[in-house]
Short mmCIF file of N, CA and C in Angstrom, two decimals:
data_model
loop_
_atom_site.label_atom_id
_atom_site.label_comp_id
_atom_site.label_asym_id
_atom_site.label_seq_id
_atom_site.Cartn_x
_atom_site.Cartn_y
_atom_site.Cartn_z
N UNK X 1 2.79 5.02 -17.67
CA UNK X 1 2.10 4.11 -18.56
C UNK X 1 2.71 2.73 -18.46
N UNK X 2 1.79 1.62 -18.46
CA UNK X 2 1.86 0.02 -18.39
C UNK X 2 2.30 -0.28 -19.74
N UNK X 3 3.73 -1.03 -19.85
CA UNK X 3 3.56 -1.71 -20.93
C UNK X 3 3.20 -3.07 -21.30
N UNK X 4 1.97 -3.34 -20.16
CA UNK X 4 1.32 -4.80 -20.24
C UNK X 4 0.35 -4.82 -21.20
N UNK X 5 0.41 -5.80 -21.46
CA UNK X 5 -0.91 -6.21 -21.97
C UNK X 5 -2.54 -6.20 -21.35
N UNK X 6 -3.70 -5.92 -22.06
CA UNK X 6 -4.68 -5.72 -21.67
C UNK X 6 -4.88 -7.35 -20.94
N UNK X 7 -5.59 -7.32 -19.98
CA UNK X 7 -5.20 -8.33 -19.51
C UNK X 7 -7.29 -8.91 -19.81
N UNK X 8 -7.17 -10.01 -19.83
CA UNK X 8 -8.40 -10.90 -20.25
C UNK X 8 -9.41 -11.34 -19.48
N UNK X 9 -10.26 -11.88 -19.64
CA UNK X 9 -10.80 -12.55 -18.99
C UNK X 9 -10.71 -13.20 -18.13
N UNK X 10 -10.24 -14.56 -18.53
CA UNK X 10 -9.35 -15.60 -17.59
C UNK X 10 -7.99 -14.74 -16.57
N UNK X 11 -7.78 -13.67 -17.16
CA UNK X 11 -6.64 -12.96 -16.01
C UNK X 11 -7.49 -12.09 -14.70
N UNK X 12 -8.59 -11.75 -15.23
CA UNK X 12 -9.54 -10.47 -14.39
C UNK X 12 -9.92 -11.77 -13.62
N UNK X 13 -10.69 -13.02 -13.78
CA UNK X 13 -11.32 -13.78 -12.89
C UNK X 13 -10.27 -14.94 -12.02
N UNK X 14 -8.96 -14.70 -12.82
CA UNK X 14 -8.16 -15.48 -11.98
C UNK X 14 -7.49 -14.07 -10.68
N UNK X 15 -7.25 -12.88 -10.90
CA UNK X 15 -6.90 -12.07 -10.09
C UNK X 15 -8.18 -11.80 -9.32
N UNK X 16 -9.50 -11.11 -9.24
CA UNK X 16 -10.43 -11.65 -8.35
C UNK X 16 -10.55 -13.16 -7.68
N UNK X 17 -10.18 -13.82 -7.97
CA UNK X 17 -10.38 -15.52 -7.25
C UNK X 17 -8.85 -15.32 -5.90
N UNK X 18 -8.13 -14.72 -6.68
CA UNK X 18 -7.20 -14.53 -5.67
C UNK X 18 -7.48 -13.26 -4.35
N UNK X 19 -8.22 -12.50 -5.14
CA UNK X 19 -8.37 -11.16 -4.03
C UNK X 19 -9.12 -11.84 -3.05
N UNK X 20 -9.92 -12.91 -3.02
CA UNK X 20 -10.70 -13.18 -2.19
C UNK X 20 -10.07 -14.23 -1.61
N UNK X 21 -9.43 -15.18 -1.67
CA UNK X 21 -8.36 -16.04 -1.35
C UNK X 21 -6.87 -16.09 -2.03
N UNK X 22 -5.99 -15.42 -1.47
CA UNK X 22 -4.29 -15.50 -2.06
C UNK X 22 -4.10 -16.77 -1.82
N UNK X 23 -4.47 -17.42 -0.46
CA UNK X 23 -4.08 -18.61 -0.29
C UNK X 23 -4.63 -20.28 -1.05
N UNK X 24 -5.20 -19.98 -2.26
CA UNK X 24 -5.57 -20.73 -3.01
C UNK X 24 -4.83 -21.61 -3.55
N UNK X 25 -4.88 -23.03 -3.83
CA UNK X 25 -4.09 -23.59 -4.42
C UNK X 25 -4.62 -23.53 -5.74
N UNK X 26 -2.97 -23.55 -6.40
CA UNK X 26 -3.07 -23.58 -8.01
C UNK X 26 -4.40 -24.59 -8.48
N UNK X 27 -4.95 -26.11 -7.90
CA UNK X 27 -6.13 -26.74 -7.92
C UNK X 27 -7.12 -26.32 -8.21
N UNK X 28 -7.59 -25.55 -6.73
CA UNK X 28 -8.42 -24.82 -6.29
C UNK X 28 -8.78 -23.99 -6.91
N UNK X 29 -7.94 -22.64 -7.84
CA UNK X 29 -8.29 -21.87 -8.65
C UNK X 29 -8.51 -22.76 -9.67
N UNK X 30 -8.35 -23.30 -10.54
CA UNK X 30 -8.30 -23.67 -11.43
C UNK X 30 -9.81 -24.23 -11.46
N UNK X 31 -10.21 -25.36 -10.30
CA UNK X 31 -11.31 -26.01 -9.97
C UNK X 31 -12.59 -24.59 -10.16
N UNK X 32 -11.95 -23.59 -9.08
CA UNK X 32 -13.39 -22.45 -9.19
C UNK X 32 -13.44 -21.32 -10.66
N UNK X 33 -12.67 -21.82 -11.85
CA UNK X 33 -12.24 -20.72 -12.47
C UNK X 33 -12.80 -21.94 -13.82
N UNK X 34 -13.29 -23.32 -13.89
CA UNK X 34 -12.68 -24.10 -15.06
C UNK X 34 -12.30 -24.24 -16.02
N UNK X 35 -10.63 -23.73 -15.62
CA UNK X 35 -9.62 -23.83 -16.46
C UNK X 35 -8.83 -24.88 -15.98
N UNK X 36 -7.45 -25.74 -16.79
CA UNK X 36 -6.57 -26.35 -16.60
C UNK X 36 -5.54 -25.47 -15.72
N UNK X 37 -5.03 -26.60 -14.73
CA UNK X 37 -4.17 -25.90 -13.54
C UNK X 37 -2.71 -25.77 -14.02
N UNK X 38 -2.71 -26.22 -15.28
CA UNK X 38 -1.30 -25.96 -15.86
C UNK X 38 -1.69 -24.33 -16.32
N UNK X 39 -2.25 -24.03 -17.03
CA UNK X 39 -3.36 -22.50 -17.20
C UNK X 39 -2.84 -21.32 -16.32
N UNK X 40 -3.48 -21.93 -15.16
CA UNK X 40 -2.80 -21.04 -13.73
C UNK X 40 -1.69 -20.79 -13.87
N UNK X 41 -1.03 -22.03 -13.47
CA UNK X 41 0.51 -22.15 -13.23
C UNK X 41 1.05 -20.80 -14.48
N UNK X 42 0.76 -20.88 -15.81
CA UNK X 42 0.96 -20.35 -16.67
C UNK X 42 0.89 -18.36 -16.76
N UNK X 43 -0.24 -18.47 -16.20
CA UNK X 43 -0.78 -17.30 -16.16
C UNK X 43 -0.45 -16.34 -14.73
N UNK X 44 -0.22 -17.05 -13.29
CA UNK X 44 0.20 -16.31 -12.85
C UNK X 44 1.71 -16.00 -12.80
N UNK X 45 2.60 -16.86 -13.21
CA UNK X 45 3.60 -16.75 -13.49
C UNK X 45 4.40 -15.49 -14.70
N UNK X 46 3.03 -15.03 -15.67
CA UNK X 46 3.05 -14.08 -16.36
C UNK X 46 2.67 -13.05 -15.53
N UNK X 47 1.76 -12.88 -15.24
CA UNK X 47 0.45 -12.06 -14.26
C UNK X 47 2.07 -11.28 -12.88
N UNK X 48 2.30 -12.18 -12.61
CA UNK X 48 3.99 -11.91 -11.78
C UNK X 48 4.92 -10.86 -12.39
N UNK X 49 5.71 -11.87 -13.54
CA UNK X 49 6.44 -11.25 -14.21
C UNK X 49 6.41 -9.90 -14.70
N UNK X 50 5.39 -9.68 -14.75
CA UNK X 50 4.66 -8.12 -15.82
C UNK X 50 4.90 -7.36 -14.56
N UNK X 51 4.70 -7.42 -13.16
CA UNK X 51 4.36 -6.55 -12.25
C UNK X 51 2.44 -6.45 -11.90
N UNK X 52 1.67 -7.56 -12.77
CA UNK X 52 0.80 -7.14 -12.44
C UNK X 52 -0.34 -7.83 -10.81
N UNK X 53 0.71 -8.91 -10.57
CA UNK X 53 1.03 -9.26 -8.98
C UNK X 53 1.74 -8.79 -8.43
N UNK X 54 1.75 -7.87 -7.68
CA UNK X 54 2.54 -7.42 -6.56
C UNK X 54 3.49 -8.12 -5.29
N UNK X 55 2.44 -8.82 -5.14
CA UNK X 55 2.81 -9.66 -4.14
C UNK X 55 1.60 -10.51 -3.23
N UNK X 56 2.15 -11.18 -2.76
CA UNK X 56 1.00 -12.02 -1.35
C UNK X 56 1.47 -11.74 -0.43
N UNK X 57 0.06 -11.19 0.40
CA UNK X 57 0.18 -10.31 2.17
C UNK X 57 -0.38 -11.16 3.13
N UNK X 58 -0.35 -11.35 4.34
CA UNK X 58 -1.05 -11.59 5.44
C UNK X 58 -1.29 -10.47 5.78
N UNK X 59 -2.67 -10.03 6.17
CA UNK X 59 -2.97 -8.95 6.95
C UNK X 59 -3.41 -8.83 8.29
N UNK X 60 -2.28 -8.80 8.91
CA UNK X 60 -1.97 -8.42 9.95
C UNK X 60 -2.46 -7.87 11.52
N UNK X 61 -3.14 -8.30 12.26
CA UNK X 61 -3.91 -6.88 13.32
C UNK X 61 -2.53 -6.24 13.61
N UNK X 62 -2.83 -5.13 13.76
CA UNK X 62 -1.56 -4.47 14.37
C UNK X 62 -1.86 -4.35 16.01
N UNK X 63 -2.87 -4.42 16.37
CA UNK X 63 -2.92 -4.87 17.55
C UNK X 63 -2.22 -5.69 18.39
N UNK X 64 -2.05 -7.03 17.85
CA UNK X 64 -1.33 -7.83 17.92
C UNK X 64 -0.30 -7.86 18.30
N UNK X 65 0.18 -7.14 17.77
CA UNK X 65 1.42 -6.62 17.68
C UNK X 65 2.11 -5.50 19.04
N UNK X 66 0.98 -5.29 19.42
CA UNK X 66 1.39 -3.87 20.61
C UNK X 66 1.05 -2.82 20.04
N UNK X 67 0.66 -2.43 18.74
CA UNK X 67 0.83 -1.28 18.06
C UNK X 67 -0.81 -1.27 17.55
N UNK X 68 -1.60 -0.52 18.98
CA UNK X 68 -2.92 -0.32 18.66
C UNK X 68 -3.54 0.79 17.92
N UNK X 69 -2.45 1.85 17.73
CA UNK X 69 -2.59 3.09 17.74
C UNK X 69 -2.82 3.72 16.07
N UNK X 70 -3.15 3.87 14.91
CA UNK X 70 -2.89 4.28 13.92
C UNK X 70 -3.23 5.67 13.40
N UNK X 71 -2.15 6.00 12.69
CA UNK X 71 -3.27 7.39 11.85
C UNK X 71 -2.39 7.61 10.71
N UNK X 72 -2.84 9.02 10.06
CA UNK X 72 -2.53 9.33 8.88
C UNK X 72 -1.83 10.80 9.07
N UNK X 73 -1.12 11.06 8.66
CA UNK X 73 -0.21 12.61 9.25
C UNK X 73 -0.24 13.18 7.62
N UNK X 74 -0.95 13.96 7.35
CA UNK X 74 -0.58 14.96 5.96
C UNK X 74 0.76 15.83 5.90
N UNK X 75 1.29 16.16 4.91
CA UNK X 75 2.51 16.40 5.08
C UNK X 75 2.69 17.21 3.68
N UNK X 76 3.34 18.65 4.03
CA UNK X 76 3.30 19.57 3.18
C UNK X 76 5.06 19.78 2.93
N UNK X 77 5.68 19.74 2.22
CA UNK X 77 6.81 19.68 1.97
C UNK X 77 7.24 21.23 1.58
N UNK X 78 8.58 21.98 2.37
CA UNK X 78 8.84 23.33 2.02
C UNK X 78 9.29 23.91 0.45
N UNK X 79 10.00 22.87 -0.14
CA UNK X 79 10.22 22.96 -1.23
C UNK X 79 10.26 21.52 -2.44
N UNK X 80 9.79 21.85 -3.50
CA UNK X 80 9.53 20.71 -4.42
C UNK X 80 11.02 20.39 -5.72
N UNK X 81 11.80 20.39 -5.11
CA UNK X 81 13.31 20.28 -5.70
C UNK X 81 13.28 18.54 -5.83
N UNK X 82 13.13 18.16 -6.88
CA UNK X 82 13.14 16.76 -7.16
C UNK X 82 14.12 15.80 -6.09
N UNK X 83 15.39 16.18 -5.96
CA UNK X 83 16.14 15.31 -5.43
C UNK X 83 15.93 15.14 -3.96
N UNK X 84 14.97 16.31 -3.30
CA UNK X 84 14.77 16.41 -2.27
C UNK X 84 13.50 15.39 -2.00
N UNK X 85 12.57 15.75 -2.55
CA UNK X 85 11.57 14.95 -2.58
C UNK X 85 11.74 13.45 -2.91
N UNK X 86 12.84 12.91 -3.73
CA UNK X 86 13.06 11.60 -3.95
C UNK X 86 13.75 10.73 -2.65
N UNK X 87 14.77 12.09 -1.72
CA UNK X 87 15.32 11.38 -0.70
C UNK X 87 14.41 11.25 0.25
N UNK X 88 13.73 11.95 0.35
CA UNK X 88 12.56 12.50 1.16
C UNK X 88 11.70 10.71 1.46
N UNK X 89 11.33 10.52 0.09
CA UNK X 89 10.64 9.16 -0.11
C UNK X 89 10.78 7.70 0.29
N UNK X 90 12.22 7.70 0.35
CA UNK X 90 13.46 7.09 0.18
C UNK X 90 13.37 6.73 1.50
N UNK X 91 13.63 7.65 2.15
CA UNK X 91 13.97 7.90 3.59
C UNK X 91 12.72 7.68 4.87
N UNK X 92 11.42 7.82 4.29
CA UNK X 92 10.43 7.88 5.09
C UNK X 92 9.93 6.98 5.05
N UNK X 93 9.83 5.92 4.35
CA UNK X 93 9.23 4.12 4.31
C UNK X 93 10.38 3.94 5.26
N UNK X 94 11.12 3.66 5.77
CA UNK X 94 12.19 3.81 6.54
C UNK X 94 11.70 3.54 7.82
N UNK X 95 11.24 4.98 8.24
CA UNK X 95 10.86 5.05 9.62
C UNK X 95 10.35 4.01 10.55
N UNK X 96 10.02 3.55 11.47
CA UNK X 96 9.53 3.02 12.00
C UNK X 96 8.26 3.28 12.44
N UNK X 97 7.21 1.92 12.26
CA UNK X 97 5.90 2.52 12.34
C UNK X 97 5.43 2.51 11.07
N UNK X 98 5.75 3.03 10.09
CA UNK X 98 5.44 3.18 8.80
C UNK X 98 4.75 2.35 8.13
N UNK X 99 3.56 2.52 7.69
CA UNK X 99 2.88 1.30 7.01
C UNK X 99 2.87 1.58 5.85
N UNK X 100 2.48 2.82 5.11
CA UNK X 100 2.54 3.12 3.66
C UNK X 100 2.30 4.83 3.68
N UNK X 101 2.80 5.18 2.35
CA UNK X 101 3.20 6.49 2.08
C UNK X 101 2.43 6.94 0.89
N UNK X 102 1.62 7.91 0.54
CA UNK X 102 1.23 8.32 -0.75
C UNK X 102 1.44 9.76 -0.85
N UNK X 103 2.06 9.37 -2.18
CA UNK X 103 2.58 10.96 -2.93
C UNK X 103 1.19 11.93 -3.70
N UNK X 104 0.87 12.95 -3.15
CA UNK X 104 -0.37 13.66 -3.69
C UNK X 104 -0.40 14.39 -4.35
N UNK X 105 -1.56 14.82 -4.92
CA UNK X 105 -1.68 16.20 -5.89
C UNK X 105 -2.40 16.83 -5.16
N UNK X 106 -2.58 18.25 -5.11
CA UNK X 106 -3.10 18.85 -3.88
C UNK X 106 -2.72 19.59 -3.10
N UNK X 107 -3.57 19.97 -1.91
CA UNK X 107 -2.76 20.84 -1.01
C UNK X 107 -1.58 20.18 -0.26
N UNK X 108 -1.79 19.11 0.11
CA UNK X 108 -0.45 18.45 0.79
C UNK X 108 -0.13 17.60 -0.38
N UNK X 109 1.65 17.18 0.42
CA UNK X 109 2.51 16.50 -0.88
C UNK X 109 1.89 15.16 -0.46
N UNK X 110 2.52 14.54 0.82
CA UNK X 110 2.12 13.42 0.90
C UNK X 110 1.07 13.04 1.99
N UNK X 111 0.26 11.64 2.36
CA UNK X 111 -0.15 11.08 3.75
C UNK X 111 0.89 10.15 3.44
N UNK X 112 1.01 10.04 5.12
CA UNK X 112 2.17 9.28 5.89
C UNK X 112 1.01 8.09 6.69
N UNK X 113 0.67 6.59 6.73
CA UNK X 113 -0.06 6.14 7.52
C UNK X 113 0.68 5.31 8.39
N UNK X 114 0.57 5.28 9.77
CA UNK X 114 2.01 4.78 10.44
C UNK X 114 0.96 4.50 12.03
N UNK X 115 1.59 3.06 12.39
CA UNK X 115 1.02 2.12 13.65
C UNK X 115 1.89 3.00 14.34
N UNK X 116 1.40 2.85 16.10
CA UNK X 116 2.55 3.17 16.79
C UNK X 116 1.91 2.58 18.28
N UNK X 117 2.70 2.32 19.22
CA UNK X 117 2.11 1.19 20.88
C UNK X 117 1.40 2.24 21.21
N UNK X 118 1.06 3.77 21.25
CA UNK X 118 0.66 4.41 22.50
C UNK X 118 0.48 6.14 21.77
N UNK X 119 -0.16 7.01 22.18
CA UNK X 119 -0.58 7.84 21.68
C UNK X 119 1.09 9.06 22.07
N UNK X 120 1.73 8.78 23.24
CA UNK X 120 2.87 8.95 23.24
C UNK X 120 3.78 8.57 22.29
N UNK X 121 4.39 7.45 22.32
CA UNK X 121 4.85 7.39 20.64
C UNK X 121 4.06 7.86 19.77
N UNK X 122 3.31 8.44 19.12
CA UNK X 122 2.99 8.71 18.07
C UNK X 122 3.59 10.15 18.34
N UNK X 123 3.19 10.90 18.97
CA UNK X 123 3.53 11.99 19.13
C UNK X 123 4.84 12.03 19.37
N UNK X 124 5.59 11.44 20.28
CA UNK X 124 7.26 11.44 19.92
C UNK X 124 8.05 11.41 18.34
N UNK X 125 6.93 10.25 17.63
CA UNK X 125 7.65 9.85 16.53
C UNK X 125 7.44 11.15 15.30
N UNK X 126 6.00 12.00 15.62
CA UNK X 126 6.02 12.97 15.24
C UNK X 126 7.09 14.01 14.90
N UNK X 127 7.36 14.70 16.50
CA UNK X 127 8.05 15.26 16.74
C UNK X 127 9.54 14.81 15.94
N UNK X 128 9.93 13.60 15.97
CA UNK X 128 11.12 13.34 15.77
C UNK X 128 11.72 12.82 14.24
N UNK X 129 10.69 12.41 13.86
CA UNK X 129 11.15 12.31 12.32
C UNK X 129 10.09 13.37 11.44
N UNK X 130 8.70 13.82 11.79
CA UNK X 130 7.84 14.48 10.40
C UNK X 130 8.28 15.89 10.91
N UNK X 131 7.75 16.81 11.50
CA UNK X 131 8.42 18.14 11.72
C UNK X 131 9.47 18.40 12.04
N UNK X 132 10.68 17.49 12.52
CA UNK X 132 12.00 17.78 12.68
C UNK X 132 12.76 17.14 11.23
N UNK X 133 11.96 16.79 10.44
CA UNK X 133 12.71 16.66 9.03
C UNK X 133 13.08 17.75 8.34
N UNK X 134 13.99 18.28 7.66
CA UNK X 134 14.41 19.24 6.89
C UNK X 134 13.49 20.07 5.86
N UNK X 135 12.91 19.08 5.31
CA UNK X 135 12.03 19.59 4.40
C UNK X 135 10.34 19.58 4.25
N UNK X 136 10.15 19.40 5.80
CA UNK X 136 8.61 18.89 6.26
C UNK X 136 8.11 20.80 6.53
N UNK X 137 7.38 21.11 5.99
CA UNK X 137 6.95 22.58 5.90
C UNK X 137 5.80 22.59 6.99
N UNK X 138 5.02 21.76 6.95
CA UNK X 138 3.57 21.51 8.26
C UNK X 138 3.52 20.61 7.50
N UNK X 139 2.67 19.87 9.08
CA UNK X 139 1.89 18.26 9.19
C UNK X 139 0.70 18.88 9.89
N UNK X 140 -0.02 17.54 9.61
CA UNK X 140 -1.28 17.30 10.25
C UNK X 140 -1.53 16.57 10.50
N UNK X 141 -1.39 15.61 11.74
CA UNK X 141 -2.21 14.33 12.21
C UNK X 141 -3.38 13.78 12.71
N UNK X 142 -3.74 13.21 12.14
CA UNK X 142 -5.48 12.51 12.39
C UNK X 142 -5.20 10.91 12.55
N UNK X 143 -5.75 10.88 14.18
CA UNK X 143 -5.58 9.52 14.29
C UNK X 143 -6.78 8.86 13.60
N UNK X 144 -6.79 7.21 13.41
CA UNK X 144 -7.74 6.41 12.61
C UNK X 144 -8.56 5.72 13.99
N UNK X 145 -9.90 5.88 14.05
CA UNK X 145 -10.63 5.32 15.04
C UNK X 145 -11.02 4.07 14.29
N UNK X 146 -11.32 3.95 13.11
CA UNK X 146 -11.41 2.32 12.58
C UNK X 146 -11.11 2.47 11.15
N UNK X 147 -10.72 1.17 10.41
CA UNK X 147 -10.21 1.73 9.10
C UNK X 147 -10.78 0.24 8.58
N UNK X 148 -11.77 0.71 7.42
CA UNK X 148 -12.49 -0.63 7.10
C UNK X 148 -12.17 -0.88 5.36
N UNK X 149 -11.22 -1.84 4.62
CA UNK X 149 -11.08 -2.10 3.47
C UNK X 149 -12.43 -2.27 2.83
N UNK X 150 -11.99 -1.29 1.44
CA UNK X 150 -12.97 -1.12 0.56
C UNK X 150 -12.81 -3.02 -0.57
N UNK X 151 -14.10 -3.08 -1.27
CA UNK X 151 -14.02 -4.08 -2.14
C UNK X 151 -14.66 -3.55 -3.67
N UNK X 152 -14.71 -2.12 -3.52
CA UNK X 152 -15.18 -1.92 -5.03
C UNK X 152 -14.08 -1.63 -6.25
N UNK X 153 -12.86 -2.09 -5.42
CA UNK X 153 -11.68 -2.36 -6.76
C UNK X 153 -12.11 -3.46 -7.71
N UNK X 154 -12.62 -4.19 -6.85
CA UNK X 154 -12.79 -5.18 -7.61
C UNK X 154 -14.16 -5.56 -8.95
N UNK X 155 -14.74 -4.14 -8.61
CA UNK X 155 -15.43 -4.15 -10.22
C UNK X 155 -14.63 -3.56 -11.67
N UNK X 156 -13.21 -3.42 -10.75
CA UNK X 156 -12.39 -3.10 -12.12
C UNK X 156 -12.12 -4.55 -13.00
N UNK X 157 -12.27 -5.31 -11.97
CA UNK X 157 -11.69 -6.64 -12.92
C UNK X 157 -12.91 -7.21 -13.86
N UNK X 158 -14.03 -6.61 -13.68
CA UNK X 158 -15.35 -7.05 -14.41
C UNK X 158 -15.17 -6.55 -16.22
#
C-alpha cells in the first residue's frame, strides 16, 4: 500500500504530458497543461519525492547495441524459503543481459526478460546463470520476435 496521496488532476495531466514527452521543458508543460511553470517545478518535484516518478528513460534499440536477440525465460523456483528468493532477486538483475525481472503469482515464480548479441549467447547465458542456479527448479525460454509498448496505462491517469 501507497502512502501517497490521491493524486489530482493537474498531477494525472501533468504525468500523461510527460508519458508522451519526458523531454519537456518545465515551459513547455506548463504552456500545454495552462498552469504556472513555477506549478510544475512544484509538482514534479513532489510527484518525485513520493516515488510517484520513477525516473526518466531513453529507450534504447537494443539493436544498436549488438544485442538483437531478446526473450523472456519463465522460471520456476525449487523452493519458496524467503531468504532464498530475496537473494535470488538480488542476484539476477545482476546478470548480464538483463533488462527486467517480474515476480509472479502462478505457475512460475518469475519472467526473466534479457537482450543478448546472438542466439548462442542466449543459450550459453541460459545454461550458465538460469538452470545452473541453485534454486532454478525449470525454465522456459521464448524468444521475442517483436515487442510493441502498450499505451492503455494511460487511461489510468483519466
Amino acid at each position: 500500500m501507497t502512502n501517497t496521496p490521491q493524486l489530482d488532476k493537474t498531477d494525472r495531466a501533468l504525468l500523461k504530458a510527460l508519458s508522451l514527452n519526458a523531454r519537456a521543458s518545465g515551459s513547455q508543460l506548463a504552456h500545454d497543461l495552462g498552469i504556472a511553470e513555477s506549478t510544475v517545478s512544484l509538482r514534479l518535484k513532489r510527484l518525485q519525492r513520493s516515488g510517484d516518478i520513477t525516473g526518466y528513460y531513453a529507450d534504447i534499440d537494443l539493436a544498436v547495441l549488438g544485442a538483437p536477440i531478446q526473450a523472456v525465460i519463465a522460471i520456476q523456483l525449487t523452493q519458496h524459503d524467503r531468504s532464498d528468493i530475496e537473494a535470488f532477486r538480488r542476484e539476477v538483475t545482476t546478470w548480464p543481459g538483463v533488462l527486467s525481472l517480474f515476480h509472479l503469482g502462478g505457475r512460475d515464480d518469475y519472467l526473466l526478460h534479457v537482450a543478448a548479441r546472438s542466439t548462442t549467447e542466449l543459450r550459453d547465458f541460459v545454461v550458465k546463470y538460469v538452470t545452473g542456479h541453485a534454486v532454478v527448479a525449470h525454465s522456459e525460454t521464448n524468444i521475442v520476435f517483436e515487442h510493441v509498448k502498450g499505451t492503455g496505462w494511460q487511461e489510468l491517469l483519466d
